[in-house]
PDB file of C-alpha atoms and ligand atoms in Angstrom:
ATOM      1  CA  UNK A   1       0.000   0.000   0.000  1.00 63.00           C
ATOM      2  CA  UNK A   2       1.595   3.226  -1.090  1.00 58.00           C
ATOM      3  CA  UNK A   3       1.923   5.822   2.507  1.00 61.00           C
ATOM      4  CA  UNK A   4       0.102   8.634   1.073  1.00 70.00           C
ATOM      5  CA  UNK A   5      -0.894  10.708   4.476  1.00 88.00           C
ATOM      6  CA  UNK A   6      -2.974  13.408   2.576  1.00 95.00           C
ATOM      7  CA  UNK A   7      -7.155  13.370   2.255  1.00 97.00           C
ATOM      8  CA  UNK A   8      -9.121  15.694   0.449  1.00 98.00           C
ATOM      9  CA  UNK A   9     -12.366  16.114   2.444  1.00 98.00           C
ATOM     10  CA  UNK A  10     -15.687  17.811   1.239  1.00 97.00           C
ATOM     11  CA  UNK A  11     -17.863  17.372   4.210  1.00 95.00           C
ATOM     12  CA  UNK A  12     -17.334  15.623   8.101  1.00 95.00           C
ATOM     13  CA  UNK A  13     -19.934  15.724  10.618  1.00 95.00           C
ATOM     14  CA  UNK A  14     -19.394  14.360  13.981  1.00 94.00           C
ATOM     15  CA  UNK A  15     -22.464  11.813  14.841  1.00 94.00           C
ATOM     16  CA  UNK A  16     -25.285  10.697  12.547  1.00 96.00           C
ATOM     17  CA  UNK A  17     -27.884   7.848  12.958  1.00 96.00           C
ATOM     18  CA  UNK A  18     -28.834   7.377   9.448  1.00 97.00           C
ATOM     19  CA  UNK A  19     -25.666   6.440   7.241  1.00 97.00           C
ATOM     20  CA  UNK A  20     -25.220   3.039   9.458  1.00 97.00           C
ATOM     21  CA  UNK A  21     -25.409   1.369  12.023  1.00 96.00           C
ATOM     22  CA  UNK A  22     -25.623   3.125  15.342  1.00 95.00           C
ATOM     23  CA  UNK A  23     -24.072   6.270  15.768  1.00 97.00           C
ATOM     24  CA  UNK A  24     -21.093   7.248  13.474  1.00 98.00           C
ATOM     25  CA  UNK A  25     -18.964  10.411  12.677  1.00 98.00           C
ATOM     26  CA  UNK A  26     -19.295  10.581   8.819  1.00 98.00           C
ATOM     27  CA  UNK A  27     -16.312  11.982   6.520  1.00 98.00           C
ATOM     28  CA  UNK A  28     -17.477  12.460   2.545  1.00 98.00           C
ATOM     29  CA  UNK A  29     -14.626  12.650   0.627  1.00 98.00           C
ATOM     30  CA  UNK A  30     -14.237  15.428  -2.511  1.00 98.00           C
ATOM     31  CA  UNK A  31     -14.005  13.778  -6.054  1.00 98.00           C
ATOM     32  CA  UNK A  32     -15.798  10.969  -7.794  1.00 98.00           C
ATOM     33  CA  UNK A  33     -14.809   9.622 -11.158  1.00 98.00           C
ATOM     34  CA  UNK A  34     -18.283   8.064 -11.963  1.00 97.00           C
ATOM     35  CA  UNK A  35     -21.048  10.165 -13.050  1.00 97.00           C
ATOM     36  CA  UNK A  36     -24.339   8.774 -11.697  1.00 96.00           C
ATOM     37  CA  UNK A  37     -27.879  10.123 -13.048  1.00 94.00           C
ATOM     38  CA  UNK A  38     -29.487  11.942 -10.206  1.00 92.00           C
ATOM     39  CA  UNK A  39     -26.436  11.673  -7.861  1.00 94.00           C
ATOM     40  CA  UNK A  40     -27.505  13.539  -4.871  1.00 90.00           C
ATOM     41  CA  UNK A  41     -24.109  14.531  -3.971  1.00 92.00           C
ATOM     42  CA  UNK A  42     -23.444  16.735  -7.315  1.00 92.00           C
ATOM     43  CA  UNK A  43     -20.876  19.332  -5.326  1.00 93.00           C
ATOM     44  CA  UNK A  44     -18.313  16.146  -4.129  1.00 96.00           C
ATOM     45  CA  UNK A  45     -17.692  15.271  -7.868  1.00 97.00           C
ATOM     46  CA  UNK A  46     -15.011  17.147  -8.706  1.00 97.00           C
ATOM     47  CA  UNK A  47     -11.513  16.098  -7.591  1.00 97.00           C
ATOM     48  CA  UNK A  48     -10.579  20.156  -6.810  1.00 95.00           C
ATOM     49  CA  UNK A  49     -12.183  22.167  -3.897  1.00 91.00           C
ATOM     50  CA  UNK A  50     -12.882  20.384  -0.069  1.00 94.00           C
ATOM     51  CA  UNK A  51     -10.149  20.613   2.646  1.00 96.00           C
ATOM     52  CA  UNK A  52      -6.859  19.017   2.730  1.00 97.00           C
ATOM     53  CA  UNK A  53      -6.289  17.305   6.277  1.00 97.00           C
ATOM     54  CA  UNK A  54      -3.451  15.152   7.191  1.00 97.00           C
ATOM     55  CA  UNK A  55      -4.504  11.583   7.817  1.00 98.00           C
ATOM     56  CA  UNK A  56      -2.857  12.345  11.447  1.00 97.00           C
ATOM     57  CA  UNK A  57      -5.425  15.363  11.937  1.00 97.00           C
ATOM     58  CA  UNK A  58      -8.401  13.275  11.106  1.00 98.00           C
ATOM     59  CA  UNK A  59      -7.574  10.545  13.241  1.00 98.00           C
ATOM     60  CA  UNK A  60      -6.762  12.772  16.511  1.00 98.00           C
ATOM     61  CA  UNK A  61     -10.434  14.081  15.362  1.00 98.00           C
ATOM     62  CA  UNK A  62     -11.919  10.634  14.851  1.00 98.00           C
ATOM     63  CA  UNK A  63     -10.530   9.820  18.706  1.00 98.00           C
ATOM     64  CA  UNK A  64     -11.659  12.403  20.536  1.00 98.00           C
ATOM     65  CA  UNK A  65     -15.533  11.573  19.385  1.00 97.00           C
ATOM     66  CA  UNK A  66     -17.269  10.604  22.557  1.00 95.00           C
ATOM     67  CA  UNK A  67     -19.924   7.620  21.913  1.00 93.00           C
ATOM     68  CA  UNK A  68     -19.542   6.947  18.325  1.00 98.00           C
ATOM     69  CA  UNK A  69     -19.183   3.491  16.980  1.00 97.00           C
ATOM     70  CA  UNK A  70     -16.924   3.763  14.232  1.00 98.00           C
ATOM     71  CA  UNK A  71     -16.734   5.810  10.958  1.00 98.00           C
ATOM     72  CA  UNK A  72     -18.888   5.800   7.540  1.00 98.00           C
ATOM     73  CA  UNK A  73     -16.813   6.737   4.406  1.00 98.00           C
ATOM     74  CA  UNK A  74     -18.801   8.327   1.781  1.00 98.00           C
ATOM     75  CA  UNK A  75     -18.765  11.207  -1.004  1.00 93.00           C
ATOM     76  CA  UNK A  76     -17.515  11.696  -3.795  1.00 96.00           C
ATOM     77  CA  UNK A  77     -15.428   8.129  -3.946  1.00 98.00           C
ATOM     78  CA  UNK A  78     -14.022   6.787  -0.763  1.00 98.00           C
ATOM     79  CA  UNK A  79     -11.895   4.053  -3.142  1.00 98.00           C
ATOM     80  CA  UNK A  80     -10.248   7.317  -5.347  1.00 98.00           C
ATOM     81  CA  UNK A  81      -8.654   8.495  -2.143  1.00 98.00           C
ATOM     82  CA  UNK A  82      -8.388   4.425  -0.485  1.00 98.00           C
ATOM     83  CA  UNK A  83      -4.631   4.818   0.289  1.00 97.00           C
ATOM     84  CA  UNK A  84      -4.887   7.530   2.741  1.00 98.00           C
ATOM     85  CA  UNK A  85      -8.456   5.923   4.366  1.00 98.00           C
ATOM     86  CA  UNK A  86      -7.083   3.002   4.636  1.00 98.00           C
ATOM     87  CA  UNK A  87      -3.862   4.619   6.836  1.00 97.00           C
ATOM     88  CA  UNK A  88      -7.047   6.824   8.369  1.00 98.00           C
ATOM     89  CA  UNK A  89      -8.622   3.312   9.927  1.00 98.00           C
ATOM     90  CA  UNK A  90      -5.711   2.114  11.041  1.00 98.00           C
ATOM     91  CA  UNK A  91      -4.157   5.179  12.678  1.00 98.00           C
ATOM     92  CA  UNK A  92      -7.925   5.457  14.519  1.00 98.00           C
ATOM     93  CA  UNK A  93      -7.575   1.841  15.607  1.00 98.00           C
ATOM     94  CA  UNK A  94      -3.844   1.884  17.210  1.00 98.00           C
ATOM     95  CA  UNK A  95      -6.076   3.808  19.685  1.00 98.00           C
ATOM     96  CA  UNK A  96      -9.446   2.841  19.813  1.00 98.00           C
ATOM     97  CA  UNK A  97      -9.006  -0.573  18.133  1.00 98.00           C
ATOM     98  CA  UNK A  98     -12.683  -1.411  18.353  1.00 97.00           C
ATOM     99  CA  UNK A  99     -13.577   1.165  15.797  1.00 98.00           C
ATOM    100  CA  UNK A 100     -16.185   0.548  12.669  1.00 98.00           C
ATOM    101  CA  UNK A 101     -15.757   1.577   9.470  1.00 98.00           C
ATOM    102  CA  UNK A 102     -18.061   1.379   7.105  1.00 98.00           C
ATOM    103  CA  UNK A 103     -18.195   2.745   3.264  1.00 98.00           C
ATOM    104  CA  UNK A 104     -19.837   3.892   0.088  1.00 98.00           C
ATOM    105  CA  UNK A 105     -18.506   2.904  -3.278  1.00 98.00           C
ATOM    106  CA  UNK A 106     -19.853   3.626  -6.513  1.00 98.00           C
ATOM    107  CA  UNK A 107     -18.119   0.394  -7.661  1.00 98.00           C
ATOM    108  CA  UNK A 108     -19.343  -3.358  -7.699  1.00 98.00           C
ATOM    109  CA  UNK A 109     -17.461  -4.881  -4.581  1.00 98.00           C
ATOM    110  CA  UNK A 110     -16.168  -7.345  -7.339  1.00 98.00           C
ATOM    111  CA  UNK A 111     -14.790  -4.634  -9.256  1.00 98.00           C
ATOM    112  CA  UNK A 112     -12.811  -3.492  -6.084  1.00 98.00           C
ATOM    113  CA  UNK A 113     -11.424  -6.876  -5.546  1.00 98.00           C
ATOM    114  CA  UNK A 114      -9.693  -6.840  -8.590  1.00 97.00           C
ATOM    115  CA  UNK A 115      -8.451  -3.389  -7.630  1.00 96.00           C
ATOM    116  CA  UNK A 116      -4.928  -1.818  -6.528  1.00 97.00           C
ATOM    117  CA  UNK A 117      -3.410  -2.701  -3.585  1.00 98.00           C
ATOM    118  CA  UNK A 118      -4.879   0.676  -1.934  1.00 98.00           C
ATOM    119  CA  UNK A 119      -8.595  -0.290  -2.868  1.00 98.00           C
ATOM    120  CA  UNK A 120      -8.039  -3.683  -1.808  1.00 98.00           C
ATOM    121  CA  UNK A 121      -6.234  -2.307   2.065  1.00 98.00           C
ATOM    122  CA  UNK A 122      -9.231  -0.211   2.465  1.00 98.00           C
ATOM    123  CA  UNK A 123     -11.581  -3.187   1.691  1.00 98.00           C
ATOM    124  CA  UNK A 124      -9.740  -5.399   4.206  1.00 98.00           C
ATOM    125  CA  UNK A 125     -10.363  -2.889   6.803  1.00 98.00           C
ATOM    126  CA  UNK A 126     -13.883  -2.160   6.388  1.00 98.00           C
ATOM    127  CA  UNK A 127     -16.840  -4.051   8.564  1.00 98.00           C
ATOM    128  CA  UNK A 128     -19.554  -2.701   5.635  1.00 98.00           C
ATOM    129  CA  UNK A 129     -19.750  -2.196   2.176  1.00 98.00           C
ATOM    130  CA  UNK A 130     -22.412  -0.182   0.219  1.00 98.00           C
ATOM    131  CA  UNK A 131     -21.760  -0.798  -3.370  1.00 98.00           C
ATOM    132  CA  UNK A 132     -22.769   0.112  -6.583  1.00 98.00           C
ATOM    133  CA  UNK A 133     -23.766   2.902  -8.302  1.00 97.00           C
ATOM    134  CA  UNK A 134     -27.210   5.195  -7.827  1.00 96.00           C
ATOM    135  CA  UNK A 135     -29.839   3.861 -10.387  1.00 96.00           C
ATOM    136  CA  UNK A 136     -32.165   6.371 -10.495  1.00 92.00           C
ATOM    137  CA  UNK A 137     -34.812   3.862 -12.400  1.00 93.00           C
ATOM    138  CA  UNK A 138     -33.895   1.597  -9.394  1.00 94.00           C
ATOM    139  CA  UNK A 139     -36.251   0.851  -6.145  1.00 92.00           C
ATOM    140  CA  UNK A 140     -35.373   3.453  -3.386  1.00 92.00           C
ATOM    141  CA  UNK A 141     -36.589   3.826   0.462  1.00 93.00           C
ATOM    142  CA  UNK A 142     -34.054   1.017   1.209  1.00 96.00           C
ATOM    143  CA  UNK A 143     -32.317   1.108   4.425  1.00 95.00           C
ATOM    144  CA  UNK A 144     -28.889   2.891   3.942  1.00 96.00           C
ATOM    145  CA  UNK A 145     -28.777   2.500   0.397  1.00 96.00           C
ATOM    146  CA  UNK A 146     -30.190   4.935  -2.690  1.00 95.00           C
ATOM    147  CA  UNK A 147     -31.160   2.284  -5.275  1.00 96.00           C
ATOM    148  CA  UNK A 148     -31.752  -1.780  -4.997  1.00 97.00           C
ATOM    149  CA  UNK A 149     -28.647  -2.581  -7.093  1.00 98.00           C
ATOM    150  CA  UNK A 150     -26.912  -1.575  -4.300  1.00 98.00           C
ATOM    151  CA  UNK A 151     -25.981  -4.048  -1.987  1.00 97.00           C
ATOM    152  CA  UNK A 152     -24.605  -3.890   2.427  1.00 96.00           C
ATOM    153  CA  UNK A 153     -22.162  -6.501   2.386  1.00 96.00           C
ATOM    154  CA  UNK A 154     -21.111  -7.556   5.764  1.00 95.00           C
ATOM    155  CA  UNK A 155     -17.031  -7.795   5.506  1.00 97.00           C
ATOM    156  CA  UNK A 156     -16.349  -8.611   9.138  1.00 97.00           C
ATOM    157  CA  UNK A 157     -18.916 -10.343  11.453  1.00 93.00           C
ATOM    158  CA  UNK A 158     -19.296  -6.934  13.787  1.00 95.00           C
ATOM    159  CA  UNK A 159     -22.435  -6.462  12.358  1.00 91.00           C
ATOM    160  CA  UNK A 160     -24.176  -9.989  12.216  1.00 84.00           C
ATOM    161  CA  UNK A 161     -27.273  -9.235  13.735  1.00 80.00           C
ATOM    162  CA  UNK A 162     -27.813  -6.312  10.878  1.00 77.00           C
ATOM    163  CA  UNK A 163     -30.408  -8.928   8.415  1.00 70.00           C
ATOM    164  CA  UNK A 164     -33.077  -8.909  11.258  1.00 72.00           C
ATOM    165  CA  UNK A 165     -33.241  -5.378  10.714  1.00 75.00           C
ATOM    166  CA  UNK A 166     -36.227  -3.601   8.731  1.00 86.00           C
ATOM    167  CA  UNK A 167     -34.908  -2.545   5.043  1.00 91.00           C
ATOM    168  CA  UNK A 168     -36.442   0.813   4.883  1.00 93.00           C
ATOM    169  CA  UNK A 169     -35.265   4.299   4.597  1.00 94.00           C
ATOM    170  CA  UNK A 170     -33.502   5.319   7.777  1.00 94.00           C
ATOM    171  CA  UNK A 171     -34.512   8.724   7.348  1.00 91.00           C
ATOM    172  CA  UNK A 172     -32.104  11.851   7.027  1.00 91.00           C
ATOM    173  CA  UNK A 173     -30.976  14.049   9.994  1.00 93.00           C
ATOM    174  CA  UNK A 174     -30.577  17.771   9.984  1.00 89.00           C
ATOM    175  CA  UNK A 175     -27.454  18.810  11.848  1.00 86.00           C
ATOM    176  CA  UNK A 176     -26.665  22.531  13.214  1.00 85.00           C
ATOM    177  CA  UNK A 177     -22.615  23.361  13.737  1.00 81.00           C
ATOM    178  CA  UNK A 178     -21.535  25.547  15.896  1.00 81.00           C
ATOM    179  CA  UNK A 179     -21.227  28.575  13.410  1.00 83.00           C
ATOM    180  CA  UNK A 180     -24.599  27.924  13.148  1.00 82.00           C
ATOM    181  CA  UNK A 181     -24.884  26.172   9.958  1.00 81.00           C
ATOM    182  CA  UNK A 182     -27.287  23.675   8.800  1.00 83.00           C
ATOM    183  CA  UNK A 183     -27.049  20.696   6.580  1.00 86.00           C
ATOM    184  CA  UNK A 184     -28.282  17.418   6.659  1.00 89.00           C
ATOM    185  CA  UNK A 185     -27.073  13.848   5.880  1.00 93.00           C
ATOM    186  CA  UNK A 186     -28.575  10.908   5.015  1.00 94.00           C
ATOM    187  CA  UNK A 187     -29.733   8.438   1.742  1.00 93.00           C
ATOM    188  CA  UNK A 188     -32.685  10.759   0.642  1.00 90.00           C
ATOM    189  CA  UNK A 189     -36.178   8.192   0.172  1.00 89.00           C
ATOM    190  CA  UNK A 190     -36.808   9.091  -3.365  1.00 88.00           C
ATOM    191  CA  UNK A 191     -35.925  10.773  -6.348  1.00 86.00           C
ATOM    192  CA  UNK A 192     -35.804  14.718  -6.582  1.00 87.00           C
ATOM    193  CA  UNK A 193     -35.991  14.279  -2.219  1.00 87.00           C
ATOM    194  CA  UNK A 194     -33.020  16.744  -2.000  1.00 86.00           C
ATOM    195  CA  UNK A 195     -34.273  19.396  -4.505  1.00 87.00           C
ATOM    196  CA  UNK A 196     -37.584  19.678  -2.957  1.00 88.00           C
ATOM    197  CA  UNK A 197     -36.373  19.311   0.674  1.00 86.00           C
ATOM    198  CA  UNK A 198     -34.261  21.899   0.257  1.00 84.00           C
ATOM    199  CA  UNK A 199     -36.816  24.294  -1.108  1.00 88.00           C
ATOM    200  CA  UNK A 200     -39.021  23.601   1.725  1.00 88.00           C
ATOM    201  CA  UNK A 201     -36.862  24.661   4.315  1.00 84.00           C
ATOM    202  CA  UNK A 202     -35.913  27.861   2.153  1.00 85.00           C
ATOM    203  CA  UNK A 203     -39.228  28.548   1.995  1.00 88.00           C
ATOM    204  CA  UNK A 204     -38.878  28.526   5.922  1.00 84.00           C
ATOM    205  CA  UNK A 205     -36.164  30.575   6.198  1.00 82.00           C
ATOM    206  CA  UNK A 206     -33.666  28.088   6.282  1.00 80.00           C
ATOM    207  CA  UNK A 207     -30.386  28.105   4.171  1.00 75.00           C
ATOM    208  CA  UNK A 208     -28.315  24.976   4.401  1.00 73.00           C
ATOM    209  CA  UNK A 209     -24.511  26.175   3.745  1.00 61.00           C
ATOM    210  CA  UNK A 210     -22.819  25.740   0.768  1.00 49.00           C
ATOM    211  CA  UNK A 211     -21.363  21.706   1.028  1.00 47.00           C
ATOM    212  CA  UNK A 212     -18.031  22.515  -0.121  1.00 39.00           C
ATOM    213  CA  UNK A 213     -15.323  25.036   0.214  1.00 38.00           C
ATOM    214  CA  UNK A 214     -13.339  25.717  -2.106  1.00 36.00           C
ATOM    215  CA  UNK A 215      -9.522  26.453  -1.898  1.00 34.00           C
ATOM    216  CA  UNK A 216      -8.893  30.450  -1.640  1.00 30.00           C
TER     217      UNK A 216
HETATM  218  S1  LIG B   1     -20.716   6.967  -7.259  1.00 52.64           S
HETATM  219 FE1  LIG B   1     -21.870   8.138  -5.714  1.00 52.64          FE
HETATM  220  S2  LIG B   1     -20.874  10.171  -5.661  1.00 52.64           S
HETATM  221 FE2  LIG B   1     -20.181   9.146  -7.562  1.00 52.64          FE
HETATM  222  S3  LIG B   1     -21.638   9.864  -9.145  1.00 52.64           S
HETATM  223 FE3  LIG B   1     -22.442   7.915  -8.345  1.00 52.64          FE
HETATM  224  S4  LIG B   1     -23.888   8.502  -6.700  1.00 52.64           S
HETATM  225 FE4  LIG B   1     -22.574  10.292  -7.130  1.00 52.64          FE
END
């Protein structure tokens, strides 16, 4: 696995409920090289803009999280930037080596077994997969998942006891940050859920900030 210590970050947010199971700090990475139909996460595509944090930064951040159960990956592409996640999980776990991680990939988990060394570290680290890309034309309302060609595949045996669980939307959370800011997280239930979610709560008064920063 090539020591890259570098991760370009679009988004983190420090407990959620919906992206997995229990409650998890969440880190969407910036850049995606697939181009899904109705992707609901248009502003993580490209590979410029987000933050640049050190791999060390995010773990002393990942640590000092009181009460989570382990980390979601999502974005953009956790598997474009796998080298650095996969020195991410295991920098987290020389301290807290009961930590979850759990991810999103736009590719078939099949696809990412035939991949570098990198994808393939980050894969052997990970207790869940969500794989796939969005089908728009797909199901939705599934639990954790945006479309029914994706698939949670259980890579360790932490989270056994998940299939007894009911596979329907878990919902999406709003979150306010300290500045006061508000966004939300979550798989939305349906088609067009952001667009008109979003105009409901302008319509309210609320503005959700912009998802990504870019560079000055
Ligand atoms: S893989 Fe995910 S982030 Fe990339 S285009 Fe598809 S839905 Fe969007």
């Amino acid at each position: 696995m090539k020591e890259t210590r570098r991760l370009s970050v679009a988004r983190r947010l420090d407990r959620c409920t919906v992206l997995g199971p229990g409650t998890r700090a969440v880190i969407w990475v910036q850049g995606c090289p697939l181009r899904c139909q109705g992707c609901v996460a248009a502003e993580t595509l490209p590979f410029e803009g987000g933050d640049e944090h050190s791999v060390d930064q995010l773990a002393d951040w990942l640590c000092g999280l009181p009460d989570v159960e382990g980390v979601t990956l999502s974005g953009g592409e956790p598997f474009a930037q796998a080298g650095p996640l996969a020195s991410l999980i295991d920098a987290v776990r020389v301290r807290r080596p009961d930590f979850g991680a759990m991810a999103y990939s736009g590719f078939r988990y099949e696809a990412l077994l035939r991949g570098d060394p990198d994808r393939r570290a980050l894969l052997r680290r990970l207790d869940l997969l969500v794989d796939g890309p969005y089908v728009a034309s797909a199901r939705h309302g599934l639990r954790w998942r945006g479309s029914s060609n994706q698939r949670v595949i259980a890579l360790t045996g932490r989270h056994d006891h998940l299939e007894t669980g009911p596979d329907t939307s878990a919902g999406v959370e709003l979150s306010v940050a300290a500045d006061g800011s508000l966004s939300w997280a979550g798989v939305p239930p349906t088609p067009g859920f952001r667009e008109s979610f979003e105009k409901r709560l302008a319509a309210r008064g609320f503005v959700l900030r912009a998802e990504v920063r870019r560079k000055a």
